[in-house]
Each structure stands twice: as structure tokens, then as C-alpha cells.
Amino acid sequence: TVSQLETIKEEIKTKHVELLHLQFVDIEGTLKQVTVTAEQLDDVVEGETMFDGSSITGFTPINKSDLYLLPDLNSFAVLPWTEEADYSEARFLCSVTNPDGSLFEGDPRNILKKTVDEAKEKGFSINVGPELEFFLFEADDKGQPTQQVHDKGGYFEPAPYDLGERVRLEIYKTLKKMGFTIEASHHEVAQGQHEINFKFDDALTTADNATTFKWVVKTVAQQFGLRATFMPKPVFGENGNGMHVNMSLFDEKVGKNAFYDESDSRELSETAYSFIAGLLHHVPSFVAFTNPLVNSYKRLVPGYEAPCYIAWSSSNRSALVRIPATRGAGTRVEIRCPDPSANPYYAYASIAAAGIDGVEKSLQAPAETVDDIFSMSDEELEERGIENLPTTLGESIQALESGEIGKKVLGEYALNEYLSLKQDEWDSYRIAVTEWELDRYQAKF
Ligand code: GLN
Ligand code: MG
Ligand code: MG
Ligand code: MG
């Protein structure tokens, strides 16, 4: 709107913003940007900034490479670490458009928007609150990350064991200035591991926030001479980095959380149970989005608070889907397999689509799993019908290809780009000869 633009212009003037970074993400969720001078603002908001789509992973072929950036005015933020007395920089997150002004079908933001719009037509808005974990590592004298964790603190330990407290404080201050509502932060289970939680919001805003969050955490860590990583399993034998996704549907017609029903024994609605059933039914076919790396599957093993079986529970942290105790407006499901290397736009879109498919088809949730799944024998798992999540990227690519969710959410074009990227990654890993193999086999055989 005009007034929103006027407010932005005002801030540009008072904060002496000289440069504008126009940001978007590629199909892996990796942040990209082109920088323009603030004098270009009027042209920029008209969507007149062109770039080469063929140089962005998964975008366009070389013969149709011109794409344009359309800034989302809601995402305007002055970058706190650039602010000086009479100078600063700001950014916009952008949607990608075709030369004729239509939305580019390969842009992850557009893809999530489409899922959000489809849910709106069915009477639901989607709320998402993610929990992103990360490690802080020391850097070497060339500035590269080492394998040396930054501290020896553990779960909920305070300083002086927690050496990351100042880093988290600076991340908090930075994000707060950029408009985030930060709710909590703590040292996580593994040495050098941390978590900072920001408030839930609608799915698109939250995917934008997750993208910004990862960028800010890495930027601030670097200011402390450290390197932050959201890699799912950076240290063998320790907890990995999760991105639990808390999701709820809001019923637009009655103006209430659609998962809450006080008359049910667990105070969950039919919609909630069917949403859970949809998640459990479709999860194998969307883990290639929520757990996109070869390394993601080294986190999904028993014993590290990450799920490896397809089950739900109202409290059990060994289950894939947990229902946090909050009820009323805060009633939600927590899906625990995603990790923070996921493209958040694809992750939230595919989770929502899976759950909503369950709602539309009135799928019935299986029995709740109250016992610790990690300690069940294979026979017990089979008796209860509890199946495994895919155990490799190769398996999850196959499930994505044969499942319904990928095509429904991404469409044919973007899905094929994603599948071929991931297939290449898996093939490259599959034929690599690793340190582990040489250690184990070279001398013996
Ligand atoms: N780090 C764990 C994971 O991999 C989660 C631990 C927790 O938040 N309780 O998902
Ligand atoms: Mg948490
Ligand atoms: Mg955690
Ligand atoms: Mg959690």
C-alpha cells in the first residue's frame, strides 16, 4: 500500500539508508541478493530489477534466463550491523516474476504462497512456529570452520559453561531490531549447540523469518570470530540440529484454532486428528524437503531425540509427531523430523499440504504411541504397525518421486528441478569412497 511505502521511505531517510539488498532464495533455500542504491526505490518496488535466472540453482534454462524481483514490503528491514551515524543498509525479501509480470513457478516463496492461498480457499490459515538449532564452531586462521566446538556446555547450562551466551544475546538484539519477537533461548544438549526461539506467525512470514534467522545467526557468529552451522549432524555421536515445526490451522469461518475441541478426551478436534493422520500418511514423501541432505539421515537415528519411526503421541519425544500440552488458541502439532538445512518454504508448504490432505479426506489417526519407541524391539514395532522414516536421501528421493505431495505443492517444473538436484547429490555421495571405508577395509581385505 502507498502508506506502507511512505513509512519505508521515511525510515530510509531517517536512518540514512544508502544501499538496498534485494533478497530471494534458490530451491535449496539459500539466500541470494543483488544490491541497488536507495535512489532506485521507486523502480525497485515496481518489480523492475532483472537478474539471470540461469545462474540460480533450479531456476531457468539459459535460453529463458531473464527473471525479475518483486520486493515484499512487509519484509523491509534495516540491517542493524550496518548502522552508523549517517549510513546504513536495508533489505527486502522478494518474489520472483517472469518478464510478463506473472509469478515465476520455480520460486519457493511463490510456491509456499500458492499452498497458503489454497488453504485459504478451504477456510484455513496456517500458523507455523519453528525451533531452529545450530552449533558454534571455532574458525581456523584462514577463517574456515574447524571441528572444534566453541564450548563444553550442555542442556540449559548457564555461563561460565555456556560460552555462547553473549553470541545469543547479540543475535537476540539484532533480530529484535529487525522486527522479530524472540521468546526464549538456551544452550542445547550437545557441546557448542544452541537454540533461539522466535514467535510463530503465518506460514509465509515464518519461512521468511527462518531464512532471515539463519542469515543473522551466521553473520553475528562471524562477528565473534566463530562459525555457526545448521548442518543436521555436524558431530558424530552427539545430538544433531533439528528444526521442530509447530503448526496449527486457524478456522477463518468461526475465528478459532481448528485443532482445539474441549469436549474431546485429549481436547483435540477431528480436524487435528485427521491432520496428524495426513502427516503420518505422507511423511515419507516429504522428508526429501524437510530433511534434504545426505547428512540429514545421520541425525534421524535412535538415541538423539530425533525421530526415526512414523508415530504420534501427545507427550512422547521419541515420536515423529508430538502434541505439546498447550490447549485453546495455542493447540498445535509439533513435527520433529525436519532439520534446519531444509528450504523452509518447501518444508512448511509440504507439511501443511500433507496435513490438510488428511483433513479433506477425513483420515483416521492411528493409536497414540505412549511408550518409548527407541526401546521397542522389531517385533513390537511390527505388531503396532510402526514404520521407519526413510533412512537415506536415496530412499526419500524415491518416495518424493512416487508420492502425491511433491507434485501437488511444487508443480511439475519445480519438482523436476528439485529431484534432479537431489539425485545428483545422492549419486555423488553413493560413489564416493570414504575415510570410513578405507579405515575398515583397506588393510583387512
Ligand atoms: N537436537 C534434537 C533434534 O535433533 C532435539 C532436541 C530437543 O530440542 N529437545 O531434533
Ligand atoms: Mg525447542
Ligand atoms: Mg531443541
Ligand atoms: Mg520442540
Short mmCIF file of C-alpha atoms and ligand atoms in Angstrom, two decimals:
data_model
loop_
_atom_site.label_atom_id
_atom_site.label_comp_id
_atom_site.label_asym_id
_atom_site.label_seq_id
_atom_site.Cartn_x
_atom_site.Cartn_y
_atom_site.Cartn_z
CA THR A 1 0.00 0.00 0.00
CA VAL A 2 1.02 3.61 -0.51
CA SER A 3 1.20 4.32 3.20
CA GLN A 4 3.45 1.32 3.82
CA LEU A 5 5.79 2.58 1.13
CA GLU A 6 5.70 6.05 2.67
CA THR A 7 6.71 4.59 6.04
CA ILE A 8 9.61 2.77 4.39
CA LYS A 9 10.73 5.97 2.63
CA GLU A 10 10.62 7.78 5.95
CA GLU A 11 12.84 5.15 7.59
CA ILE A 12 15.23 5.24 4.63
CA LYS A 13 15.56 8.99 5.19
CA THR A 14 15.95 9.00 8.97
CA LYS A 15 18.37 6.07 9.05
CA HIS A 16 20.33 7.28 6.01
CA VAL A 17 19.83 4.00 4.15
CA GLU A 18 22.10 4.10 1.09
CA LEU A 19 22.01 0.52 -0.13
CA LEU A 20 19.11 -1.90 -0.58
CA HIS A 21 19.75 -5.64 -0.75
CA LEU A 22 17.07 -7.39 -2.79
CA GLN A 23 16.99 -10.95 -1.46
CA PHE A 24 15.36 -14.18 -2.57
CA VAL A 25 16.09 -17.90 -2.17
CA ASP A 26 17.05 -20.64 -4.59
CA ILE A 27 15.49 -24.11 -4.48
CA GLU A 28 17.72 -25.14 -1.57
CA GLY A 29 16.54 -22.12 0.43
CA THR A 30 19.96 -20.49 0.05
CA LEU A 31 19.79 -16.73 0.34
CA LYS A 32 20.73 -14.67 -2.75
CA GLN A 33 20.85 -10.92 -3.19
CA VAL A 34 21.53 -8.10 -5.58
CA THR A 35 22.34 -4.69 -4.15
CA VAL A 36 20.96 -1.44 -5.53
CA THR A 37 21.20 2.16 -4.33
CA ALA A 38 18.28 3.54 -2.34
CA GLU A 39 17.57 6.14 -5.06
CA GLN A 40 16.26 3.25 -7.19
CA LEU A 41 13.49 2.51 -4.68
CA ASP A 42 10.56 3.59 -6.89
CA ASP A 43 11.66 1.36 -9.78
CA VAL A 44 12.58 -1.45 -7.39
CA VAL A 45 9.11 -1.64 -5.80
CA GLU A 46 7.58 -1.76 -9.30
CA GLY A 47 9.47 -5.04 -9.78
CA GLU A 48 11.86 -3.72 -12.41
CA THR A 49 15.06 -5.36 -11.14
CA MET A 50 16.20 -8.06 -13.58
CA PHE A 51 18.58 -10.94 -12.92
CA ASP A 52 19.96 -14.05 -14.64
CA GLY A 53 17.72 -16.95 -13.61
CA SER A 54 20.02 -19.49 -15.26
CA SER A 55 22.72 -18.77 -12.67
CA ILE A 56 20.42 -19.66 -9.75
CA THR A 57 20.19 -23.32 -8.71
CA GLY A 58 16.96 -24.81 -10.03
CA PHE A 59 15.57 -21.69 -11.72
CA THR A 60 15.56 -21.25 -15.53
CA PRO A 61 17.41 -22.65 -18.55
CA ILE A 62 19.93 -20.40 -20.29
CA ASN A 63 17.62 -19.59 -23.21
CA LYS A 64 14.88 -18.19 -20.94
CA SER A 65 17.03 -16.67 -18.27
CA ASP A 66 15.54 -13.21 -17.57
CA LEU A 67 13.67 -13.04 -14.28
CA TYR A 68 12.61 -10.10 -12.10
CA LEU A 69 12.42 -9.34 -8.39
CA LEU A 70 9.28 -8.02 -6.73
CA PRO A 71 10.03 -6.85 -3.16
CA ASP A 72 7.63 -7.79 -0.37
CA LEU A 73 7.16 -4.52 1.50
CA ASN A 74 6.41 -6.43 4.73
CA SER A 75 9.97 -7.75 4.74
CA PHE A 76 11.72 -4.36 4.74
CA ALA A 77 14.37 -4.24 7.46
CA VAL A 78 17.36 -2.01 8.15
CA LEU A 79 20.38 -4.22 8.87
CA PRO A 80 21.47 -3.40 12.44
CA TRP A 81 25.10 -4.38 11.87
CA THR A 82 25.48 -1.81 9.06
CA GLU A 83 24.12 1.13 11.04
CA GLU A 84 26.39 4.13 11.52
CA ALA A 85 25.55 7.73 12.42
CA ASP A 86 24.75 8.72 8.83
CA TYR A 87 24.85 5.46 6.89
CA SER A 88 23.00 2.14 6.81
CA GLU A 89 21.81 -0.67 4.57
CA ALA A 90 18.44 -2.40 4.34
CA ARG A 91 16.95 -5.44 2.70
CA PHE A 92 13.74 -6.67 1.12
CA LEU A 93 12.79 -10.31 0.58
CA CYS A 94 11.41 -10.63 -2.94
CA SER A 95 9.14 -12.78 -5.03
CA VAL A 96 10.44 -13.79 -8.44
CA THR A 97 8.45 -12.83 -11.54
CA ASN A 98 8.59 -13.61 -15.25
CA PRO A 99 9.22 -10.90 -17.86
CA ASP A 100 5.42 -10.58 -18.35
CA GLY A 101 4.94 -9.84 -14.62
CA SER A 102 3.38 -13.20 -13.70
CA LEU A 103 4.78 -15.11 -10.72
CA PHE A 104 7.68 -17.44 -11.61
CA GLU A 105 6.58 -21.03 -10.85
CA GLY A 106 10.06 -22.10 -9.72
CA ASP A 107 10.34 -19.57 -6.88
CA PRO A 108 10.00 -21.22 -3.43
CA ARG A 109 8.25 -18.15 -1.98
CA ASN A 110 5.64 -18.26 -4.74
CA ILE A 111 5.22 -21.98 -4.14
CA LEU A 112 4.53 -21.54 -0.43
CA LYS A 113 2.17 -18.64 -1.23
CA LYS A 114 0.20 -20.92 -3.53
CA THR A 115 -0.22 -23.52 -0.76
CA VAL A 116 -1.27 -20.77 1.66
CA ASP A 117 -3.84 -19.46 -0.85
CA GLU A 118 -5.24 -22.94 -1.46
CA ALA A 119 -5.64 -23.44 2.30
CA LYS A 120 -7.43 -20.04 2.50
CA GLU A 121 -9.92 -21.26 -0.11
CA LYS A 122 -10.64 -24.21 2.17
CA GLY A 123 -11.20 -21.83 5.09
CA PHE A 124 -7.88 -22.28 6.89
CA SER A 125 -4.90 -20.10 7.58
CA ILE A 126 -1.66 -21.84 8.51
CA ASN A 127 0.37 -20.84 11.56
CA VAL A 128 3.95 -22.02 11.95
CA GLY A 129 6.45 -21.77 14.80
CA PRO A 130 9.81 -23.46 14.14
CA GLU A 131 12.66 -24.23 16.56
CA LEU A 132 16.00 -23.94 14.79
CA GLU A 133 19.08 -25.42 16.45
CA PHE A 134 22.68 -24.62 15.50
CA PHE A 135 26.28 -25.27 16.52
CA LEU A 136 29.02 -22.72 17.08
CA PHE A 137 32.47 -23.85 15.96
CA GLU A 138 35.88 -22.19 16.19
CA ALA A 139 37.40 -20.85 12.97
CA ASP A 140 40.97 -21.53 11.83
CA ASP A 141 43.43 -18.77 10.91
CA LYS A 142 42.16 -18.83 7.34
CA GLY A 143 38.63 -18.16 8.58
CA GLN A 144 37.37 -21.65 7.78
CA PRO A 145 35.20 -23.55 10.28
CA THR A 146 37.03 -26.20 12.32
CA GLN A 147 35.62 -29.27 14.07
CA GLN A 148 36.38 -27.60 17.42
CA VAL A 149 33.13 -26.81 19.24
CA HIS A 150 33.03 -23.40 20.90
CA ASP A 151 32.16 -24.61 24.41
CA LYS A 152 31.63 -27.65 26.59
CA GLY A 153 28.23 -26.61 27.95
CA GLY A 154 25.20 -28.92 27.93
CA TYR A 155 21.41 -28.66 28.04
CA PHE A 156 20.23 -25.48 29.80
CA GLU A 157 23.66 -24.81 31.33
CA PRO A 158 24.38 -21.16 32.14
CA ALA A 159 27.64 -19.24 31.78
CA PRO A 160 30.52 -19.82 32.51
CA TYR A 161 29.93 -23.28 31.00
CA ASP A 162 27.87 -21.73 28.23
CA LEU A 163 30.30 -19.59 26.23
CA GLY A 164 27.66 -18.80 23.62
CA GLU A 165 25.53 -16.62 25.88
CA ARG A 166 26.96 -13.32 24.57
CA VAL A 167 26.59 -14.53 20.99
CA ARG A 168 22.95 -15.45 21.55
CA LEU A 169 22.36 -12.08 23.25
CA GLU A 170 23.74 -10.25 20.20
CA ILE A 171 21.61 -12.41 17.87
CA TYR A 172 18.58 -11.55 20.01
CA LYS A 173 19.31 -7.79 19.89
CA THR A 174 19.88 -7.88 16.14
CA LEU A 175 16.72 -9.82 15.34
CA LYS A 176 14.65 -7.66 17.70
CA LYS A 177 15.75 -4.54 15.80
CA MET A 178 14.71 -6.28 12.59
CA GLY A 179 11.19 -6.77 13.94
CA PHE A 180 11.37 -10.29 15.38
CA THR A 181 9.64 -11.26 18.60
CA ILE A 182 12.14 -13.53 20.35
CA GLU A 183 10.64 -15.75 23.05
CA ALA A 184 13.44 -17.86 24.53
CA SER A 185 16.98 -19.09 24.10
CA HIS A 186 19.13 -21.78 25.67
CA HIS A 187 22.24 -23.91 25.42
CA GLU A 188 21.23 -27.20 23.77
CA VAL A 189 22.21 -30.78 24.62
CA ALA A 190 25.41 -31.03 22.58
CA GLN A 191 28.62 -29.13 23.30
CA GLY A 192 28.60 -25.88 21.31
CA GLN A 193 24.90 -26.27 20.41
CA HIS A 194 22.24 -23.58 20.86
CA GLU A 195 18.62 -22.75 20.20
CA ILE A 196 16.79 -19.42 19.97
CA ASN A 197 13.01 -19.34 19.53
CA PHE A 198 11.03 -16.67 17.75
CA LYS A 199 7.26 -16.24 17.84
CA PHE A 200 5.01 -18.20 15.47
CA ASP A 201 3.36 -16.39 12.58
CA ASP A 202 1.59 -17.17 9.31
CA ALA A 203 3.46 -19.70 7.15
CA LEU A 204 4.99 -17.25 4.66
CA THR A 205 6.16 -14.78 7.31
CA THR A 206 7.65 -17.67 9.28
CA ALA A 207 9.53 -19.08 6.27
CA ASP A 208 10.87 -15.56 5.65
CA ASN A 209 11.82 -15.35 9.33
CA ALA A 210 13.60 -18.74 9.26
CA THR A 211 15.59 -17.56 6.23
CA THR A 212 16.49 -14.29 7.96
CA PHE A 213 17.25 -16.12 11.21
CA LYS A 214 19.83 -18.43 9.60
CA TRP A 215 21.49 -15.45 7.89
CA VAL A 216 21.63 -13.36 11.07
CA VAL A 217 22.94 -16.24 13.23
CA LYS A 218 25.79 -16.86 10.78
CA THR A 219 26.52 -13.13 10.46
CA VAL A 220 26.63 -12.48 14.21
CA ALA A 221 28.66 -15.65 14.92
CA GLN A 222 31.24 -14.40 12.45
CA GLN A 223 31.46 -11.07 14.32
CA PHE A 224 32.59 -13.14 17.33
CA GLY A 225 35.20 -14.98 15.24
CA LEU A 226 33.01 -18.11 15.27
CA ARG A 227 31.25 -20.13 12.58
CA ALA A 228 27.61 -21.15 13.02
CA THR A 229 26.25 -24.20 11.23
CA PHE A 230 22.72 -25.50 10.71
CA MET A 231 24.11 -28.73 9.21
CA PRO A 232 21.90 -31.53 10.59
CA LYS A 233 24.59 -33.75 12.15
CA PRO A 234 27.91 -31.94 12.42
CA VAL A 235 29.40 -34.16 15.17
CA PHE A 236 29.27 -37.96 15.20
CA GLY A 237 27.88 -39.39 18.44
CA GLU A 238 26.21 -36.13 19.55
CA ASN A 239 22.72 -34.67 19.12
CA GLY A 240 22.15 -33.11 15.73
CA ASN A 241 20.43 -29.88 14.69
CA GLY A 242 16.65 -30.15 14.44
CA MET A 243 14.04 -27.71 13.21
CA HIS A 244 10.90 -28.87 15.01
CA VAL A 245 7.93 -27.38 13.21
CA ASN A 246 4.93 -26.41 15.33
CA MET A 247 1.89 -25.98 13.11
CA SER A 248 -1.78 -25.22 13.59
CA LEU A 249 -4.73 -24.40 11.39
CA PHE A 250 -6.91 -21.41 12.14
CA ASP A 251 -10.53 -21.76 11.08
CA GLU A 252 -11.31 -18.48 9.32
CA LYS A 253 -15.09 -19.00 9.39
CA VAL A 254 -15.50 -19.41 13.14
CA GLY A 255 -12.38 -17.42 14.04
CA LYS A 256 -10.86 -20.16 16.20
CA ASN A 257 -7.95 -22.58 16.36
CA ALA A 258 -9.20 -25.54 14.30
CA PHE A 259 -7.27 -28.13 16.37
CA TYR A 260 -8.94 -27.37 19.71
CA ASP A 261 -12.07 -29.15 20.93
CA GLU A 262 -12.67 -29.06 24.67
CA SER A 263 -15.19 -31.92 24.52
CA ASP A 264 -12.57 -34.47 23.37
CA SER A 265 -10.63 -36.54 25.94
CA ARG A 266 -7.36 -35.01 24.70
CA GLU A 267 -9.10 -31.73 23.83
CA LEU A 268 -8.21 -32.23 20.18
CA SER A 269 -10.65 -31.76 17.29
CA GLU A 270 -11.46 -34.16 14.45
CA THR A 271 -9.53 -31.75 12.23
CA ALA A 272 -6.47 -32.17 14.45
CA TYR A 273 -6.65 -35.99 14.35
CA SER A 274 -7.09 -36.02 10.58
CA PHE A 275 -4.23 -33.53 10.15
CA ILE A 276 -1.99 -35.86 12.19
CA ALA A 277 -3.15 -38.80 10.06
CA GLY A 278 -2.29 -36.84 6.90
CA LEU A 279 1.19 -36.11 8.24
CA LEU A 280 1.85 -39.75 9.12
CA HIS A 281 0.47 -40.95 5.78
CA HIS A 282 2.51 -38.57 3.61
CA VAL A 283 5.68 -38.10 5.65
CA PRO A 284 7.89 -40.50 3.65
CA SER A 285 7.16 -38.47 0.52
CA PHE A 286 8.03 -35.08 2.01
CA VAL A 287 11.17 -35.85 4.05
CA ALA A 288 13.21 -35.03 0.94
CA PHE A 289 12.05 -31.45 1.63
CA THR A 290 12.25 -31.43 5.43
CA ASN A 291 15.48 -33.47 5.52
CA PRO A 292 17.19 -32.60 2.25
CA LEU A 293 20.85 -33.57 2.72
CA VAL A 294 22.82 -36.83 2.74
CA ASN A 295 23.80 -35.76 6.24
CA SER A 296 20.15 -35.29 7.36
CA TYR A 297 19.73 -39.06 7.69
CA LYS A 298 22.67 -39.35 10.09
CA ARG A 299 20.58 -37.29 12.53
CA LEU A 300 17.47 -39.49 12.18
CA VAL A 301 18.86 -42.41 14.22
CA PRO A 302 17.77 -43.75 17.63
CA GLY A 303 19.09 -42.16 20.79
CA TYR A 304 19.49 -38.47 19.93
CA GLU A 305 15.97 -37.05 20.44
CA ALA A 306 15.39 -37.10 16.69
CA PRO A 307 12.63 -39.34 15.34
CA CYS A 308 13.16 -42.36 13.11
CA TYR A 309 9.73 -44.02 13.33
CA ILE A 310 6.36 -42.89 11.98
CA ALA A 311 4.16 -42.48 15.06
CA TRP A 312 2.43 -39.76 17.05
CA SER A 313 1.99 -39.08 20.74
CA SER A 314 0.62 -36.39 23.00
CA SER A 315 3.81 -36.19 25.04
CA ASN A 316 6.41 -38.72 23.91
CA ARG A 317 9.54 -37.09 22.50
CA SER A 318 10.57 -40.25 20.66
CA ALA A 319 7.54 -39.85 18.35
CA LEU A 320 7.61 -38.10 14.99
CA VAL A 321 4.54 -36.02 15.81
CA ARG A 322 4.08 -34.73 19.32
CA ILE A 323 1.18 -32.67 20.66
CA PRO A 324 2.57 -30.01 23.04
CA ALA A 325 0.46 -29.68 26.21
CA THR A 326 -0.90 -26.18 25.39
CA ARG A 327 -4.61 -26.07 24.52
CA GLY A 328 -7.08 -23.39 23.43
CA ALA A 329 -5.65 -20.88 20.92
CA GLY A 330 -2.19 -22.48 21.25
CA THR A 331 -3.26 -26.03 20.30
CA ARG A 332 -0.79 -27.32 17.72
CA VAL A 333 1.13 -30.30 16.42
CA GLU A 334 4.91 -30.48 16.57
CA ILE A 335 6.57 -32.43 13.78
CA ARG A 336 10.08 -33.36 14.85
CA CYS A 337 11.86 -34.76 11.80
CA PRO A 338 12.65 -31.50 9.92
CA ASP A 339 16.15 -30.11 10.19
CA PRO A 340 17.28 -26.53 9.62
CA SER A 341 19.09 -27.29 6.35
CA ALA A 342 15.61 -27.57 4.78
CA ASN A 343 14.31 -24.91 2.44
CA PRO A 344 11.68 -23.54 4.87
CA TYR A 345 9.28 -22.56 2.05
CA TYR A 346 9.15 -26.14 0.73
CA ALA A 347 9.19 -27.66 4.22
CA TYR A 348 6.22 -25.67 5.57
CA ALA A 349 4.27 -25.95 2.30
CA SER A 350 4.67 -29.73 2.13
CA ILE A 351 3.87 -30.31 5.81
CA ALA A 352 0.73 -28.15 5.55
CA ALA A 353 -0.37 -29.83 2.32
CA ALA A 354 0.07 -33.29 3.86
CA GLY A 355 -1.93 -32.40 6.97
CA ILE A 356 -4.69 -30.64 5.04
CA ASP A 357 -4.98 -33.60 2.68
CA GLY A 358 -5.67 -35.72 5.78
CA VAL A 359 -8.36 -33.24 6.85
CA GLU A 360 -10.03 -33.20 3.43
CA LYS A 361 -10.07 -36.99 3.25
CA SER A 362 -11.08 -37.31 6.94
CA LEU A 363 -8.22 -39.76 7.51
CA GLN A 364 -8.27 -41.53 10.88
CA ALA A 365 -5.20 -41.18 13.09
CA PRO A 366 -3.73 -44.48 14.31
CA ALA A 367 -3.50 -45.19 18.05
CA GLU A 368 -1.23 -42.90 20.03
CA THR A 369 2.18 -44.35 20.97
CA VAL A 370 2.71 -43.67 24.66
CA ASP A 371 5.79 -45.87 25.22
CA ASP A 372 9.39 -45.06 24.31
CA ILE A 373 9.71 -46.14 20.67
CA PHE A 374 13.51 -46.20 20.76
CA SER A 375 13.41 -49.14 23.20
CA MET A 376 10.91 -51.27 21.22
CA SER A 377 12.02 -54.46 19.51
CA ASP A 378 11.47 -55.00 15.77
CA GLU A 379 8.60 -57.45 16.57
CA GLU A 380 6.92 -54.89 18.81
CA LEU A 381 7.24 -52.20 16.14
CA GLU A 382 5.74 -54.51 13.55
CA GLU A 383 2.89 -55.54 15.86
CA ARG A 384 1.96 -51.91 16.37
CA GLY A 385 2.35 -51.12 12.67
CA ILE A 386 5.04 -48.53 13.33
CA GLU A 387 7.12 -47.97 10.21
CA ASN A 388 10.51 -46.39 9.64
CA LEU A 389 11.15 -42.98 8.17
CA PRO A 390 13.34 -43.17 5.05
CA THR A 391 16.89 -43.90 6.21
CA THR A 392 18.80 -42.33 3.33
CA LEU A 393 18.44 -39.42 0.92
CA GLY A 394 18.18 -42.03 -1.84
CA GLU A 395 15.06 -43.56 -0.26
CA SER A 396 13.47 -40.19 0.38
CA ILE A 397 14.03 -39.06 -3.24
CA GLN A 398 12.21 -42.19 -4.44
CA ALA A 399 9.34 -41.59 -2.03
CA LEU A 400 9.11 -37.96 -3.16
CA GLU A 401 9.01 -39.01 -6.79
CA SER A 402 6.26 -41.59 -6.29
CA GLY A 403 4.21 -39.65 -3.70
CA GLU A 404 1.48 -37.05 -4.27
CA ILE A 405 2.74 -34.18 -2.15
CA GLY A 406 5.73 -33.11 -4.25
CA LYS A 407 3.76 -32.59 -7.44
CA LYS A 408 0.82 -31.04 -5.62
CA VAL A 409 2.95 -28.47 -3.80
CA LEU A 410 5.79 -27.68 -6.21
CA GLY A 411 4.17 -28.43 -9.55
CA GLU A 412 5.92 -30.41 -12.25
CA TYR A 413 8.54 -27.84 -13.19
CA ALA A 414 9.94 -27.09 -9.73
CA LEU A 415 9.64 -30.72 -8.63
CA ASN A 416 11.77 -31.93 -11.53
CA GLU A 417 14.41 -29.31 -10.78
CA TYR A 418 14.46 -30.38 -7.13
CA LEU A 419 14.56 -34.11 -7.90
CA SER A 420 17.43 -33.77 -10.33
CA LEU A 421 19.46 -31.63 -7.91
CA LYS A 422 18.93 -34.14 -5.10
CA GLN A 423 19.55 -37.17 -7.33
CA ASP A 424 22.92 -35.68 -8.35
CA GLU A 425 23.78 -35.10 -4.70
CA TRP A 426 22.85 -38.66 -3.77
CA ASP A 427 24.75 -40.17 -6.72
CA SER A 428 27.85 -38.18 -5.88
CA TYR A 429 27.74 -39.47 -2.29
CA ARG A 430 26.88 -43.03 -3.34
CA ILE A 431 30.02 -43.42 -5.45
CA ALA A 432 32.40 -41.59 -3.11
CA VAL A 433 34.97 -43.77 -1.31
CA THR A 434 35.03 -42.52 2.26
CA GLU A 435 37.53 -42.40 5.10
CA TRP A 436 35.30 -44.87 6.96
CA GLU A 437 35.64 -47.48 4.17
CA LEU A 438 39.41 -47.12 3.91
CA ASP A 439 39.79 -47.46 7.69
CA ARG A 440 37.60 -50.52 7.77
CA TYR A 441 38.59 -52.40 4.62
CA GLN A 442 41.93 -51.41 3.14
CA ALA A 443 44.25 -53.30 5.46
CA LYS A 444 41.91 -56.19 6.21
CA PHE A 445 40.89 -57.25 2.68
N1 GLN B 1 18.51 -31.83 18.84
C1 GLN B 1 17.34 -32.66 18.80
C2 GLN B 1 16.99 -32.99 17.35
O1 GLN B 1 17.83 -33.38 16.64
C3 GLN B 1 16.18 -32.04 19.53
C4 GLN B 1 16.43 -31.81 20.99
C5 GLN B 1 15.39 -31.01 21.68
O2 GLN B 1 15.05 -29.92 21.27
N2 GLN B 1 14.82 -31.50 22.73
O3 GLN B 1 15.88 -32.84 16.91
MG MG B 2 12.84 -26.35 21.44
MG MG B 3 15.81 -28.03 20.95
MG MG B 4 10.48 -28.86 20.22
#
